[in-house]
Structures are given as structure tokens and as C-alpha cells.
N, C-alpha and C. Protein backbone atom coordinates (compact mmCIF):
# COMPACT_ATOMS: atom_id res chain seq x y z
N UNK A 1 -5.20 9.48 9.58
CA UNK A 1 -4.00 9.23 9.74
C UNK A 1 -3.43 10.43 9.95
N UNK A 2 -1.80 10.99 10.36
CA UNK A 2 -1.76 11.66 9.91
C UNK A 2 -0.24 11.47 9.44
N UNK A 3 -0.28 11.81 8.48
CA UNK A 3 1.30 11.75 7.42
C UNK A 3 2.64 13.37 8.10
N UNK A 4 3.74 12.33 7.18
CA UNK A 4 4.21 13.75 7.84
C UNK A 4 5.23 13.67 6.50
N UNK A 5 5.83 14.99 6.05
CA UNK A 5 6.28 15.65 5.47
C UNK A 5 7.86 15.20 5.92
N UNK A 6 8.72 14.95 5.18
CA UNK A 6 10.46 14.86 5.22
C UNK A 6 11.49 15.76 4.36
N UNK A 7 12.18 15.80 3.97
CA UNK A 7 12.95 16.15 3.55
C UNK A 7 14.11 15.33 2.71
N UNK A 8 13.57 14.24 3.51
CA UNK A 8 14.92 13.98 2.76
C UNK A 8 13.94 12.06 2.84
N UNK A 9 13.47 11.53 1.10
CA UNK A 9 12.41 11.11 1.92
C UNK A 9 13.05 9.52 1.56
N UNK A 10 12.19 7.80 1.88
CA UNK A 10 12.81 7.09 2.69
C UNK A 10 13.35 6.99 0.37
N UNK A 11 14.68 5.82 1.30
CA UNK A 11 14.70 5.21 -0.04
C UNK A 11 14.13 3.66 -0.48
N UNK A 12 12.99 3.84 -1.86
CA UNK A 12 13.05 2.72 -1.71
C UNK A 12 13.15 0.91 -2.55
N UNK A 13 13.83 0.06 -0.78
CA UNK A 13 13.86 -0.43 -1.88
C UNK A 13 13.33 -1.92 -0.51
N UNK A 14 11.77 -0.92 0.02
CA UNK A 14 10.94 -2.38 0.94
C UNK A 14 11.50 -2.20 2.42
N UNK A 15 12.30 -1.49 2.12
CA UNK A 15 12.78 -1.80 3.56
C UNK A 15 12.14 -1.06 4.72
N UNK A 16 11.25 -1.02 5.74
CA UNK A 16 10.21 0.77 6.65
C UNK A 16 11.25 0.31 7.52
N UNK A 17 12.33 0.04 8.31
CA UNK A 17 12.99 0.27 8.97
C UNK A 17 14.64 1.40 9.04
N UNK A 18 13.84 1.51 8.11
CA UNK A 18 14.92 3.55 7.71
C UNK A 18 14.50 4.17 9.26
N UNK A 19 15.33 5.10 9.28
CA UNK A 19 14.96 6.22 10.19
C UNK A 19 13.19 7.41 10.92
N UNK A 20 13.27 6.85 7.95
CA UNK A 20 12.21 9.00 7.98
C UNK A 20 10.90 8.38 8.41
N UNK A 21 10.85 7.04 8.12
CA UNK A 21 9.45 6.67 8.97
C UNK A 21 8.67 6.68 9.89
N UNK A 22 10.10 6.95 11.47
CA UNK A 22 9.00 7.56 13.34
C UNK A 22 8.58 8.61 12.50
N UNK A 23 9.18 9.38 11.86
CA UNK A 23 8.39 10.47 12.27
C UNK A 23 6.79 10.55 11.68
N UNK A 24 6.10 9.61 11.54
CA UNK A 24 4.63 9.13 10.59
C UNK A 24 3.90 8.26 11.77
N UNK A 25 2.15 9.20 11.52
CA UNK A 25 2.40 8.11 13.16
C UNK A 25 1.75 6.93 11.75
N UNK A 26 1.59 5.26 13.08
CA UNK A 26 1.57 4.59 12.54
C UNK A 26 0.04 4.24 12.87
N UNK A 27 -0.09 3.75 11.70
CA UNK A 27 -1.72 2.76 10.99
C UNK A 27 -1.47 1.27 11.22
N UNK A 28 -2.02 1.03 12.24
CA UNK A 28 -2.36 -0.81 12.47
C UNK A 28 -3.56 -1.20 13.51
N UNK A 29 -3.56 -2.46 13.84
CA UNK A 29 -5.81 -3.05 14.01
C UNK A 29 -6.64 -2.84 13.04
N UNK A 30 -5.55 -3.73 11.69
CA UNK A 30 -7.08 -4.39 10.77
C UNK A 30 -7.67 -5.01 11.26
N UNK A 31 -8.40 -5.59 10.49
CA UNK A 31 -10.29 -6.77 11.04
C UNK A 31 -10.14 -7.33 9.62
N UNK A 32 -11.10 -7.87 10.40
CA UNK A 32 -11.84 -8.82 8.95
C UNK A 32 -11.78 -7.76 7.83
N UNK A 33 -12.33 -7.44 6.53
CA UNK A 33 -13.31 -6.54 5.70
C UNK A 33 -14.87 -7.12 6.21
N UNK A 34 -15.74 -7.70 6.29
CA UNK A 34 -16.99 -7.48 6.90
C UNK A 34 -17.15 -8.20 8.01
N UNK A 35 -16.27 -8.44 8.78
CA UNK A 35 -16.70 -8.36 10.33
C UNK A 35 -15.60 -6.69 11.35
N UNK A 36 -15.81 -6.37 11.37
CA UNK A 36 -15.19 -4.78 11.86
C UNK A 36 -14.74 -5.18 13.27
N UNK A 37 -15.52 -5.79 14.14
CA UNK A 37 -15.15 -6.37 14.55
C UNK A 37 -14.03 -7.50 14.89
N UNK A 38 -13.76 -8.28 14.48
CA UNK A 38 -12.73 -9.62 14.89
C UNK A 38 -11.45 -9.14 14.17
N UNK A 39 -10.74 -8.84 15.32
CA UNK A 39 -9.49 -8.29 15.02
C UNK A 39 -8.86 -9.93 13.11
N UNK A 40 -7.55 -9.67 12.97
CA UNK A 40 -7.20 -10.69 11.65
C UNK A 40 -6.23 -11.61 12.57
N UNK A 41 -5.77 -12.46 11.80
CA UNK A 41 -4.86 -13.18 13.08
C UNK A 41 -3.52 -12.39 12.72
N UNK A 42 -3.29 -12.41 11.24
CA UNK A 42 -1.71 -12.12 11.37
C UNK A 42 -1.71 -10.09 11.07
N UNK A 43 -0.79 -9.33 11.87
CA UNK A 43 -1.54 -7.71 11.71
C UNK A 43 -0.66 -7.69 10.03
N UNK A 44 -1.26 -6.20 10.28
CA UNK A 44 -0.94 -5.76 9.26
C UNK A 44 -0.36 -3.89 9.66
N UNK A 45 1.19 -3.40 9.68
CA UNK A 45 0.58 -2.00 9.42
C UNK A 45 1.67 -0.98 8.25
N UNK A 46 1.03 0.62 8.43
CA UNK A 46 2.10 0.97 7.49
C UNK A 46 1.80 2.60 8.04
N UNK A 47 3.17 2.81 7.12
CA UNK A 47 3.15 4.65 7.85
C UNK A 47 2.95 5.63 6.38
N UNK A 48 2.75 6.25 6.14
CA UNK A 48 2.87 7.79 5.58
C UNK A 48 3.20 8.80 5.05
N UNK A 49 4.43 9.30 4.38
CA UNK A 49 5.24 9.93 4.40
C UNK A 49 4.55 11.60 2.80
N UNK A 50 5.33 12.27 2.69
CA UNK A 50 5.46 13.02 1.72
C UNK A 50 6.36 14.28 1.17
N UNK A 51 7.17 14.96 0.63
CA UNK A 51 7.34 15.78 0.03
C UNK A 51 6.90 16.49 -0.41
N UNK A 52 7.01 17.58 -1.39
CA UNK A 52 6.48 18.45 -2.64
C UNK A 52 6.37 17.98 -3.40
N UNK A 53 7.01 16.41 -4.29
CA UNK A 53 6.91 15.67 -5.40
C UNK A 53 5.92 14.47 -4.76
N UNK A 54 5.87 13.70 -3.78
CA UNK A 54 5.27 12.57 -3.52
C UNK A 54 5.30 12.08 -2.20
N UNK A 55 4.43 11.38 -2.64
CA UNK A 55 3.59 9.88 -1.30
C UNK A 55 4.10 9.24 -1.46
N UNK A 56 3.87 8.45 0.25
CA UNK A 56 5.51 7.70 0.35
C UNK A 56 4.19 6.61 1.05
N UNK A 57 4.52 5.57 0.84
CA UNK A 57 3.61 4.45 2.24
C UNK A 57 5.03 3.37 2.63
N UNK A 58 4.85 2.90 3.69
CA UNK A 58 5.62 1.88 3.72
C UNK A 58 4.51 1.04 4.43
N UNK A 59 4.68 -0.12 3.62
CA UNK A 59 3.46 -1.35 4.55
C UNK A 59 3.78 -2.55 5.34
N UNK A 60 3.79 -3.56 6.78
CA UNK A 60 4.63 -3.56 7.06
C UNK A 60 3.65 -5.50 7.89
N UNK A 61 3.49 -6.48 6.97
CA UNK A 61 2.98 -7.94 7.25
C UNK A 61 3.40 -8.34 7.75
N UNK A 62 3.00 -8.54 9.12
CA UNK A 62 3.37 -10.34 9.95
C UNK A 62 3.20 -11.72 9.53
N UNK A 63 3.79 -11.89 9.45
CA UNK A 63 3.55 -13.50 8.83
C UNK A 63 4.14 -14.88 9.40
N UNK A 64 3.59 -15.32 9.97
CA UNK A 64 4.07 -16.26 11.43
C UNK A 64 4.64 -17.74 10.34
N UNK A 65 3.54 -17.71 9.22
CA UNK A 65 4.31 -19.13 7.83
C UNK A 65 4.79 -18.13 6.69
N UNK A 66 6.24 -17.90 6.54
CA UNK A 66 6.58 -16.90 5.34
C UNK A 66 6.51 -18.64 4.62
N UNK A 67 6.73 -19.37 4.67
CA UNK A 67 6.61 -21.11 3.71
C UNK A 67 5.39 -21.28 3.04
N UNK A 68 4.17 -19.66 3.28
CA UNK A 68 2.74 -20.34 2.90
C UNK A 68 1.98 -18.71 1.73
N UNK A 69 3.44 -18.26 2.62
CA UNK A 69 2.82 -16.41 1.07
C UNK A 69 2.32 -17.23 -0.08
N UNK A 70 1.88 -16.66 -1.23
CA UNK A 70 1.48 -16.60 -2.20
C UNK A 70 1.30 -16.22 -3.54
N UNK A 71 3.24 -16.53 -4.32
CA UNK A 71 3.39 -14.72 -4.74
C UNK A 71 3.84 -15.42 -6.29
N UNK A 72 2.38 -15.36 -6.89
CA UNK A 72 2.80 -16.17 -8.13
C UNK A 72 3.19 -15.17 -9.76
N UNK A 73 2.03 -13.99 -8.98
CA UNK A 73 2.50 -13.13 -10.23
C UNK A 73 3.36 -11.59 -10.63
N UNK A 74 4.10 -12.28 -11.37
CA UNK A 74 4.73 -11.16 -12.11
C UNK A 74 5.11 -10.67 -13.27
N UNK A 75 3.59 -9.50 -13.44
CA UNK A 75 2.79 -9.72 -14.58
C UNK A 75 2.84 -7.93 -13.60
N UNK A 76 2.94 -6.63 -13.97
CA UNK A 76 2.49 -6.01 -14.07
C UNK A 76 0.87 -5.36 -14.26
N UNK A 77 -0.29 -5.09 -13.70
CA UNK A 77 -1.34 -4.60 -13.96
C UNK A 77 -2.37 -6.09 -13.43
N UNK A 78 -1.19 -6.98 -13.59
CA UNK A 78 -1.96 -8.33 -13.70
C UNK A 78 -2.87 -8.44 -12.88
N UNK A 79 -3.79 -9.56 -12.15
CA UNK A 79 -4.47 -9.52 -10.71
C UNK A 79 -3.14 -10.13 -9.16
N UNK A 80 -2.19 -9.02 -9.21
CA UNK A 80 -1.39 -8.81 -7.93
C UNK A 80 -2.71 -9.18 -6.98
N UNK A 81 -3.44 -9.26 -6.98
CA UNK A 81 -4.81 -9.10 -5.90
C UNK A 81 -4.81 -10.54 -4.19
N UNK A 82 -4.65 -11.25 -6.15
CA UNK A 82 -4.68 -13.21 -6.10
C UNK A 82 -3.78 -13.44 -4.72
N UNK A 83 -2.73 -12.69 -4.90
CA UNK A 83 -1.52 -13.60 -3.88
C UNK A 83 -1.73 -12.33 -2.84
N UNK A 84 -0.59 -12.73 -1.79
CA UNK A 84 -0.74 -11.76 -1.17
C UNK A 84 -0.22 -11.33 -1.34
N UNK A 85 -0.98 -9.73 -0.82
CA UNK A 85 -0.82 -8.31 -1.16
C UNK A 85 -1.37 -7.18 -0.90
N UNK A 86 -1.19 -6.14 -0.84
CA UNK A 86 -1.97 -5.02 -0.49
C UNK A 86 -2.14 -4.15 -1.07
N UNK A 87 -4.08 -3.70 -0.94
CA UNK A 87 -4.00 -2.41 -2.03
C UNK A 87 -4.79 -1.03 -0.90
N UNK A 88 -3.93 -0.32 -2.12
CA UNK A 88 -4.06 1.50 -1.41
C UNK A 88 -5.02 2.23 -2.32
N UNK A 89 -6.92 2.43 -1.99
CA UNK A 89 -7.07 3.57 -2.82
C UNK A 89 -6.79 4.80 -2.13
N UNK A 90 -6.69 5.84 -3.13
CA UNK A 90 -6.49 7.69 -2.38
C UNK A 90 -7.96 7.96 -3.41
N UNK A 91 -8.44 9.42 -2.71
CA UNK A 91 -9.79 10.05 -3.10
C UNK A 91 -8.69 11.39 -2.98
N UNK A 92 -8.26 12.01 -3.84
CA UNK A 92 -7.85 13.12 -3.54
C UNK A 92 -8.29 14.13 -2.95
N UNK A 93 -7.96 15.03 -2.09
CA UNK A 93 -9.01 15.90 -2.04
C UNK A 93 -10.21 15.43 -1.44
N UNK A 94 -11.17 16.48 -1.29
CA UNK A 94 -12.65 15.83 -1.02
C UNK A 94 -13.73 15.68 -1.64
N UNK A 95 -12.80 15.74 -3.08
CA UNK A 95 -14.08 14.86 -4.40
C UNK A 95 -13.70 13.48 -4.25
N UNK A 96 -14.73 13.05 -4.30
CA UNK A 96 -15.21 11.15 -4.72
C UNK A 96 -15.61 10.98 -5.92
N UNK A 97 -15.00 12.03 -7.30
CA UNK A 97 -15.84 11.04 -8.34
C UNK A 97 -14.69 10.19 -8.50
N UNK A 98 -13.57 10.71 -8.12
CA UNK A 98 -12.75 9.51 -9.01
C UNK A 98 -11.98 9.14 -7.41
N UNK A 99 -11.36 8.14 -7.79
CA UNK A 99 -10.12 7.36 -6.67
C UNK A 99 -8.90 6.54 -7.79
N UNK A 100 -7.74 6.01 -7.31
CA UNK A 100 -6.56 5.59 -7.60
C UNK A 100 -6.54 4.31 -6.62
N UNK A 101 -6.18 3.02 -7.68
CA UNK A 101 -6.43 1.86 -6.70
C UNK A 101 -4.45 1.48 -7.57
N UNK A 102 -3.81 1.56 -6.00
CA UNK A 102 -2.89 0.82 -6.14
C UNK A 102 -3.21 -0.96 -5.39
N UNK A 103 -1.42 -1.97 -5.95
CA UNK A 103 -1.86 -2.90 -5.59
C UNK A 103 -0.28 -3.68 -5.96
N UNK A 104 0.13 -3.97 -4.97
CA UNK A 104 1.65 -4.70 -4.49
C UNK A 104 1.84 -5.85 -3.96
N UNK A 105 2.60 -6.63 -4.39
CA UNK A 105 2.17 -8.50 -3.79
C UNK A 105 3.53 -8.19 -3.34
N UNK A 106 3.87 -9.22 -2.56
CA UNK A 106 4.91 -10.19 -1.70
C UNK A 106 6.54 -10.27 -3.01
N UNK A 107 6.30 -10.28 -4.01
CA UNK A 107 6.86 -10.60 -4.88
C UNK A 107 7.62 -9.01 -5.37
N UNK A 108 6.33 -7.66 -4.86
CA UNK A 108 7.07 -6.55 -5.35
C UNK A 108 5.69 -5.71 -6.90
N UNK A 109 5.57 -6.77 -7.87
CA UNK A 109 4.51 -6.98 -8.84
C UNK A 109 3.89 -5.92 -8.29
N UNK A 110 3.64 -4.72 -9.82
CA UNK A 110 2.21 -3.76 -9.21
C UNK A 110 0.91 -4.04 -9.98
N UNK A 111 0.51 -2.85 -9.70
CA UNK A 111 -0.99 -3.29 -10.34
C UNK A 111 -1.70 -1.57 -10.11
N UNK A 112 -1.75 -0.93 -10.86
CA UNK A 112 -2.82 0.50 -10.87
C UNK A 112 -3.62 0.31 -11.69
N UNK A 113 -4.34 1.45 -10.81
CA UNK A 113 -5.78 1.96 -11.62
C UNK A 113 -6.41 2.93 -11.74
N UNK A 114 -7.10 3.03 -12.07
CA UNK A 114 -8.20 5.06 -11.16
C UNK A 114 -9.55 4.11 -11.75
N UNK A 115 -10.28 4.35 -10.79
CA UNK A 115 -11.53 3.57 -11.02
C UNK A 115 -11.16 1.91 -10.61
N UNK A 116 -11.88 1.91 -11.81
CA UNK A 116 -11.79 -0.03 -12.02
C UNK A 116 -10.80 0.05 -13.82
N UNK A 117 -10.18 1.15 -13.97
CA UNK A 117 -9.60 1.10 -15.76
C UNK A 117 -8.30 1.21 -15.83
N UNK A 118 -7.52 -0.26 -15.70
CA UNK A 118 -6.25 -1.27 -15.53
C UNK A 118 -5.74 -0.52 -16.30
N UNK A 119 -6.51 -0.14 -17.91
CA UNK A 119 -5.41 0.59 -18.41
C UNK A 119 -4.46 1.72 -17.83
N UNK A 120 -4.93 2.25 -17.07
CA UNK A 120 -4.73 3.86 -16.62
C UNK A 120 -3.37 3.29 -16.00
N UNK A 121 -2.29 4.55 -16.40
CA UNK A 121 -0.56 3.26 -15.98
C UNK A 121 -0.66 4.98 -15.29
N UNK A 122 0.47 4.66 -14.46
CA UNK A 122 1.41 5.96 -13.39
C UNK A 122 2.67 5.61 -12.90
N UNK A 123 3.01 6.81 -13.77
CA UNK A 123 4.55 6.49 -12.92
C UNK A 123 5.13 6.66 -11.97
N UNK A 124 4.38 4.66 -11.06
CA UNK A 124 5.06 4.75 -9.35
C UNK A 124 6.09 3.84 -8.65
N UNK A 125 6.61 3.29 -7.68
CA UNK A 125 7.38 2.71 -7.33
C UNK A 125 7.22 2.09 -6.92
N UNK A 126 7.28 0.69 -6.26
CA UNK A 126 6.80 -0.31 -5.03
C UNK A 126 8.37 -1.28 -5.28
N UNK A 127 8.39 -1.43 -3.76
CA UNK A 127 9.06 -2.12 -4.24
C UNK A 127 8.97 -3.55 -2.78
N UNK A 128 9.45 -4.73 -2.19
CA UNK A 128 8.44 -5.52 -1.20
C UNK A 128 10.22 -6.25 -0.67
N UNK A 129 10.37 -6.79 0.37
CA UNK A 129 11.76 -7.73 1.21
C UNK A 129 10.65 -8.26 1.73
N UNK A 130 10.73 -9.69 2.09
CA UNK A 130 10.64 -11.14 2.23
C UNK A 130 11.58 -11.04 3.96
N UNK A 131 11.90 -11.21 5.15
CA UNK A 131 11.94 -12.21 5.53
C UNK A 131 11.92 -12.74 6.62
N UNK A 132 12.59 -13.72 7.79
CA UNK A 132 11.91 -14.09 9.18
C UNK A 132 10.24 -14.33 9.25
N UNK A 133 9.57 -13.07 9.49
CA UNK A 133 7.95 -13.44 9.50
C UNK A 133 7.40 -12.75 9.95
N UNK A 134 7.57 -11.43 8.76
CA UNK A 134 6.78 -10.61 7.96
C UNK A 134 7.44 -10.14 6.42
N UNK A 135 6.84 -9.15 5.56
CA UNK A 135 7.21 -9.01 4.70
C UNK A 135 6.56 -7.60 4.31
N UNK A 136 7.46 -7.20 3.98
CA UNK A 136 7.39 -5.11 3.72
C UNK A 136 7.41 -5.13 2.82
N UNK A 137 6.59 -4.18 2.49
CA UNK A 137 7.27 -2.74 1.48
C UNK A 137 7.06 -1.04 1.59
N UNK A 138 8.07 -0.64 0.42
CA UNK A 138 7.73 0.46 0.44
C UNK A 138 6.78 1.47 -1.15
N UNK A 139 6.22 2.20 -0.27
CA UNK A 139 5.95 2.47 -2.89
C UNK A 139 5.83 4.77 -2.03
N UNK A 140 6.31 4.71 -3.50
CA UNK A 140 5.88 5.76 -3.70
C UNK A 140 5.59 6.26 -5.42
N UNK A 141 4.35 7.72 -4.53
CA UNK A 141 3.56 7.23 -6.05
C UNK A 141 3.44 9.09 -6.80
N UNK A 142 3.70 9.89 -7.56
CA UNK A 142 4.02 10.93 -7.70
C UNK A 142 2.63 12.01 -7.26
N UNK A 143 2.67 12.92 -6.70
CA UNK A 143 0.93 14.19 -7.32
C UNK A 143 0.86 14.37 -8.65
N UNK A 144 2.06 14.53 -8.67
CA UNK A 144 1.99 14.61 -10.52
C UNK A 144 1.10 13.49 -11.26
N UNK A 145 1.08 12.10 -10.82
CA UNK A 145 0.04 11.13 -11.68
C UNK A 145 -1.63 11.50 -11.72
N UNK A 146 -2.39 11.61 -10.09
CA UNK A 146 -2.88 11.79 -9.58
C UNK A 146 -3.75 12.95 -9.77
N UNK A 147 -3.06 14.00 -10.49
CA UNK A 147 -3.62 15.54 -11.23
C UNK A 147 -3.39 15.44 -9.70
N UNK A 148 -2.20 16.32 -8.48
CA UNK A 148 -2.86 16.54 -7.02
C UNK A 148 -1.13 17.06 -7.42
N UNK A 149 -1.77 17.83 -5.56
CA UNK A 149 -0.53 17.73 -5.17
C UNK A 149 -0.32 18.36 -4.38
N UNK A 150 0.61 17.97 -2.76
CA UNK A 150 0.68 18.31 -1.41
C UNK A 150 0.26 19.55 -1.20
N UNK A 151 -0.35 19.89 0.13
CA UNK A 151 -0.76 21.30 0.54
C UNK A 151 -0.41 21.62 2.05
N UNK A 152 0.18 21.09 2.44
CA UNK A 152 -1.03 20.86 4.57
C UNK A 152 -2.32 21.71 3.83
N UNK A 153 -2.26 20.54 5.93
CA UNK A 153 -3.27 21.04 5.65
C UNK A 153 -4.60 20.35 4.74
N UNK A 154 -4.63 20.36 3.19
CA UNK A 154 -5.28 18.86 2.65
C UNK A 154 -5.57 17.40 3.29
N UNK A 155 -6.65 17.74 3.69
CA UNK A 155 -7.92 16.01 3.64
C UNK A 155 -7.49 14.86 2.22
N UNK A 156 -6.76 14.66 2.41
CA UNK A 156 -7.55 13.08 1.40
C UNK A 156 -8.42 11.68 1.79
N UNK A 157 -8.68 11.09 1.47
CA UNK A 157 -9.54 10.07 1.40
C UNK A 157 -8.40 8.89 0.97
N UNK A 158 -8.38 7.90 1.71
CA UNK A 158 -7.17 6.64 1.17
C UNK A 158 -8.43 4.84 1.75
N UNK A 159 -8.17 4.59 1.95
CA UNK A 159 -8.12 3.14 2.63
C UNK A 159 -6.46 2.42 1.94
N UNK A 160 -5.72 1.56 3.15
CA UNK A 160 -5.56 0.69 2.96
C UNK A 160 -5.92 -1.12 2.96
N UNK A 161 -5.81 -1.95 2.61
CA UNK A 161 -6.36 -3.97 3.01
C UNK A 161 -5.32 -4.22 3.00
N UNK A 162 -5.25 -5.56 3.13
CA UNK A 162 -4.05 -6.39 2.82
C UNK A 162 -4.66 -8.08 2.45
N UNK A 163 -4.02 -8.84 1.84
CA UNK A 163 -4.97 -10.25 1.20
C UNK A 163 -4.02 -11.09 2.27
N UNK A 164 -4.22 -12.25 2.42
CA UNK A 164 -3.66 -12.92 3.24
C UNK A 164 -4.20 -13.96 2.69
N UNK A 165 -3.69 -15.71 2.08
CA UNK A 165 -3.57 -16.55 1.98
C UNK A 165 -3.48 -17.53 2.76
N UNK A 166 -4.59 -17.98 3.38
CA UNK A 166 -4.14 -19.30 4.48
C UNK A 166 -5.00 -20.46 4.22
N UNK A 167 -3.74 -21.45 4.72
CA UNK A 167 -4.44 -22.39 4.00
C UNK A 167 -5.42 -22.97 2.84
N UNK A 168 -7.18 -22.69 2.90
CA UNK A 168 -7.95 -23.29 2.01
C UNK A 168 -8.34 -21.39 2.10
N UNK A 169 -8.73 -20.73 2.72
CA UNK A 169 -8.81 -19.31 3.17
C UNK A 169 -8.29 -18.05 2.77
N UNK A 170 -8.46 -17.07 2.36
CA UNK A 170 -8.36 -15.69 2.45
C UNK A 170 -8.88 -14.38 3.78
N UNK A 171 -8.55 -14.47 4.25
CA UNK A 171 -8.36 -13.40 4.42
C UNK A 171 -7.72 -11.92 4.85
């Protein structure tokens, strides 16, 4: 997915309808984790922006039954992925030696780790917002925390995943 550079970054408040997000290509068409041919019932989409200092993500999670969202985790670096949440995995550059893991639940509670080390901490920001048929979040991750810098033409690896609790199961 292509990212777009911005001069005026988004305000990290959970509102993904700001005009700057229209500069980025939108990623969507999420599928089941173990069955790439099976689409999920409630879609997720995301956009990525950057400036000289930060990487920005906007995530929109469609949800037809907002009353059943699981949002109980309030402690940062707790198991927020046990709630309705999304996760971002980032590998800067072409190296696969390390990756960074970020997760945010529908309350805006944050989790970060370097590989499996949840004691690693990043000075990042995330806010969520809940609406009638969706919940959204914005994320700001400083390049300095990833020991990387932004340069036009850099190729990074990333993965975005969503956990949705439905009935007695997980999607």
C-alpha cells in the first residue's frame, strides 16, 4: 500500500474523517486469518500517512452491533487484543531482524512490544472513537522510537489485523 507524506498531520483524536486521510490509498478487503479466501463479516479499512518525524495510521472498523463490542482492558501493555481491537506489526526497511507490535482496543487502550518483549515502550499515541455502526482509531508512531527515519522510496513491511468478538467466537 502506498503511503502519503503530509505537511499538516492529523490531530490524534480518533476522528478518521479529517481531510488529510484522503491523501493516502485506503487498504481494505480483510479476510479470515486462516482462510484468505473467506471475507470477514464486518470490514476494516486503514490509511497510512507520514511526515519527517512520525508515521500515522487511521483504522476504521465497521460494526453492525456496537452494543456487543468487547472493551474491558484499560491497562496499557495489557492484553488489549483480547478485546475488540486491531494490531499493527511494523518491520522498518528490508531487515527482518526485528519487528514492532502495536495494538489498540475500542477504548483506546494501547499495547506495544518489540517482538515479544512487552517491556519495550514506545512514546506513541492512539485514540479511539465509537459511533453508531463503526469504531475508529488514529495512531501516531515516532520514527525515532523505531530507530528509523522516513525517506521517500523506503519500503517497510507491515501487517494490520483486527480482532472482532462475535457471539461465542472470534473473527
